[in-house]
Coordinates of C-alpha atoms in Angstrom, one line a residue:
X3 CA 10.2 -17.7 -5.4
X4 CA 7.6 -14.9 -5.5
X5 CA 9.6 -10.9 -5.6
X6 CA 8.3 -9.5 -2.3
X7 CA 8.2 -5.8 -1.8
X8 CA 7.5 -3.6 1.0
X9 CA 4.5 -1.9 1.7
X10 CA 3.0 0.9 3.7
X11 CA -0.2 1.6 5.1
X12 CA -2.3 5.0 4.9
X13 CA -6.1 5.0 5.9
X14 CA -8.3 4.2 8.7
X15 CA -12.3 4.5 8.4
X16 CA -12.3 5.3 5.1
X17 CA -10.1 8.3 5.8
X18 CA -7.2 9.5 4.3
X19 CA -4.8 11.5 5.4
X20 CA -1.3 13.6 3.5
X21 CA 1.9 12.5 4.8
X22 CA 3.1 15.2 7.8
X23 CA 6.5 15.1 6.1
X24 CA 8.9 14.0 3.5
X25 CA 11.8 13.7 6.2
X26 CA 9.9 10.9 8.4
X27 CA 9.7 7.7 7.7
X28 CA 6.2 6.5 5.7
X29 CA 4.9 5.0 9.1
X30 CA 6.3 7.8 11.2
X31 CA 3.9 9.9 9.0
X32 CA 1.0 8.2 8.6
X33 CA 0.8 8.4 12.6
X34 CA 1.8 12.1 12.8
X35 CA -1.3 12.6 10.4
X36 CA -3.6 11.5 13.1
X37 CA -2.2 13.7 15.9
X38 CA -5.1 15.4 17.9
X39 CA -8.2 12.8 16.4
X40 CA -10.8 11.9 18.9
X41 CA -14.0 9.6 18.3
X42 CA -12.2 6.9 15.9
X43 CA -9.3 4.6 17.0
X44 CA -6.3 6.4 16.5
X45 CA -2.9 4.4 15.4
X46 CA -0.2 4.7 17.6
X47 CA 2.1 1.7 16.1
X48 CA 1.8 0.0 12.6
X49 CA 3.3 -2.5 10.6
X50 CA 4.1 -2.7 6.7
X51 CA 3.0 -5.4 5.0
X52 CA 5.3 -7.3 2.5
X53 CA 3.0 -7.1 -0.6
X54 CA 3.4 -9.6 -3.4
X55 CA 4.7 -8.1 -6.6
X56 CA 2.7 -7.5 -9.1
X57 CA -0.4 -5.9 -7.5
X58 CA -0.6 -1.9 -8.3
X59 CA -4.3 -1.3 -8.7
X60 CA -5.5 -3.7 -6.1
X61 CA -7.8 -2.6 -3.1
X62 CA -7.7 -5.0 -0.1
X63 CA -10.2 -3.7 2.3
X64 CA -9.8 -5.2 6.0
X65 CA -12.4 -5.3 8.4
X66 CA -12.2 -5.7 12.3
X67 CA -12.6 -4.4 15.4
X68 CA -10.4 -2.3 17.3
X69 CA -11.0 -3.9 21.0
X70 CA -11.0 -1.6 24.3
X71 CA -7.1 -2.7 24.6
X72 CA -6.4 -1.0 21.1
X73 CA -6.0 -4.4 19.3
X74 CA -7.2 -5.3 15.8
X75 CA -9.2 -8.6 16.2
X76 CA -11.4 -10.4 14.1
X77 CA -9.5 -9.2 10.7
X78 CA -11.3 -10.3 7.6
X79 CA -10.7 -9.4 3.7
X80 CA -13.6 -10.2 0.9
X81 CA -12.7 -13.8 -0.6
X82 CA -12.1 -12.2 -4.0
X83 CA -8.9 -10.9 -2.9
X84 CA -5.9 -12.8 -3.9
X85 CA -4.9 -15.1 -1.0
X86 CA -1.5 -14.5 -0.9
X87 CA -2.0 -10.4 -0.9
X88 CA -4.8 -10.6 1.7
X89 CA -2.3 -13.0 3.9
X90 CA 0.2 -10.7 4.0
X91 CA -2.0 -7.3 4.7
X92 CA -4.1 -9.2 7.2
X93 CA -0.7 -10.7 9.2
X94 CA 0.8 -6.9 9.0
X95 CA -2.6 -5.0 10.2
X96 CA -2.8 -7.7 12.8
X97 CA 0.4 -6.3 14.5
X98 CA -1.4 -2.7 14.7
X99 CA -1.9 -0.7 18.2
X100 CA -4.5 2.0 18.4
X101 CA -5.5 4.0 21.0
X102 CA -9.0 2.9 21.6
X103 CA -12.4 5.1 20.8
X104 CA -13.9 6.7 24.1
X105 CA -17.2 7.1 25.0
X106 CA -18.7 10.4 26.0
X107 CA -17.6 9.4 29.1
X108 CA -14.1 9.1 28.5
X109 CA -14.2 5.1 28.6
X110 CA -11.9 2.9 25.9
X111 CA -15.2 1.3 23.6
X112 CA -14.8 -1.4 20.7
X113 CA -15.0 0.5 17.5
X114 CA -15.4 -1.5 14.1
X115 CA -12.8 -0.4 11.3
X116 CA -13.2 -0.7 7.5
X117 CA -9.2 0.0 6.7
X118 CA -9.1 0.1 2.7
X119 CA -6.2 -0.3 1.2
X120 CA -4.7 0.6 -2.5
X121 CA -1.7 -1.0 -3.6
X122 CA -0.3 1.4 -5.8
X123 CA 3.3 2.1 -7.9
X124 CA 5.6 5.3 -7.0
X125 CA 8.6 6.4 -8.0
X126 CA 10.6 4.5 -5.0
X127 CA 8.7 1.6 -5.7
X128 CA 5.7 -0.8 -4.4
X129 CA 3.6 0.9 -1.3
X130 CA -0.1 0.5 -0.3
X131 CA -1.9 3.5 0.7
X132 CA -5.6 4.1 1.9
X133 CA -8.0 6.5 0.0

């Protein structure tokens, strides 16, 4: 049986962003951090992935496009990435709502997303964050 732990996500277009505060919860702040953002998807709900023990250095970067509903479709990871670590991110990031880009005038538009993300070690443990 593999030791599962649980992860977090930071990061959305390449863009990182510090935590809004040490009080919220790791997904609590990682929304917070993209409070007032226009002209990229914006997350409004996410989901931690279980990450397989073991990875701390690994970057899983996902690929998709947020559709004019806010969902994540067509989620893809390179095939060098360990299947059972890409499983896991890809099934978590799946569950994802965004508030959708807007056109200039004001309409919800498909926006592709390159979400990297670093599986790193910290003091409370396993967590994943984008950089």
């Amino acid at each position: 049986m593999k030791k599962q732990v649980i992860a977090s996500l930071f990061g959305l277009a390449l863009v990182a962003a510090p935590l809004a505060s040490a009080a919220k919860s790791t997904e609590e702040s990682y929304l917070a951090s993209y409070s007032g953002r226009s002209g990229i998807p914006v997350p409004v709900s996410v989901v931690s992935p279980k990450v397989p023990f073991g990875h701390a250095g690994t970057v899983v970067e996902v690929t998709f496009v947020v559709d004019e509903s806010g969902k994540p479709v067509g989620l893809e990871t390179p095939a060098t990435v360990d299947a059972d670590l890409a499983r896991e991110v890809v099934a978590a990031v799946a569950q994802w709502r965004f508030s959708p880009a807007r056109s200039v005038e004001g309409e919800p538009v498909a926006t592709k997303v390159v979400l990297p993300v670093h599986i790193k070690k910290s003091s409370g443990g396993w967590f994943a964050a984008g950089r």
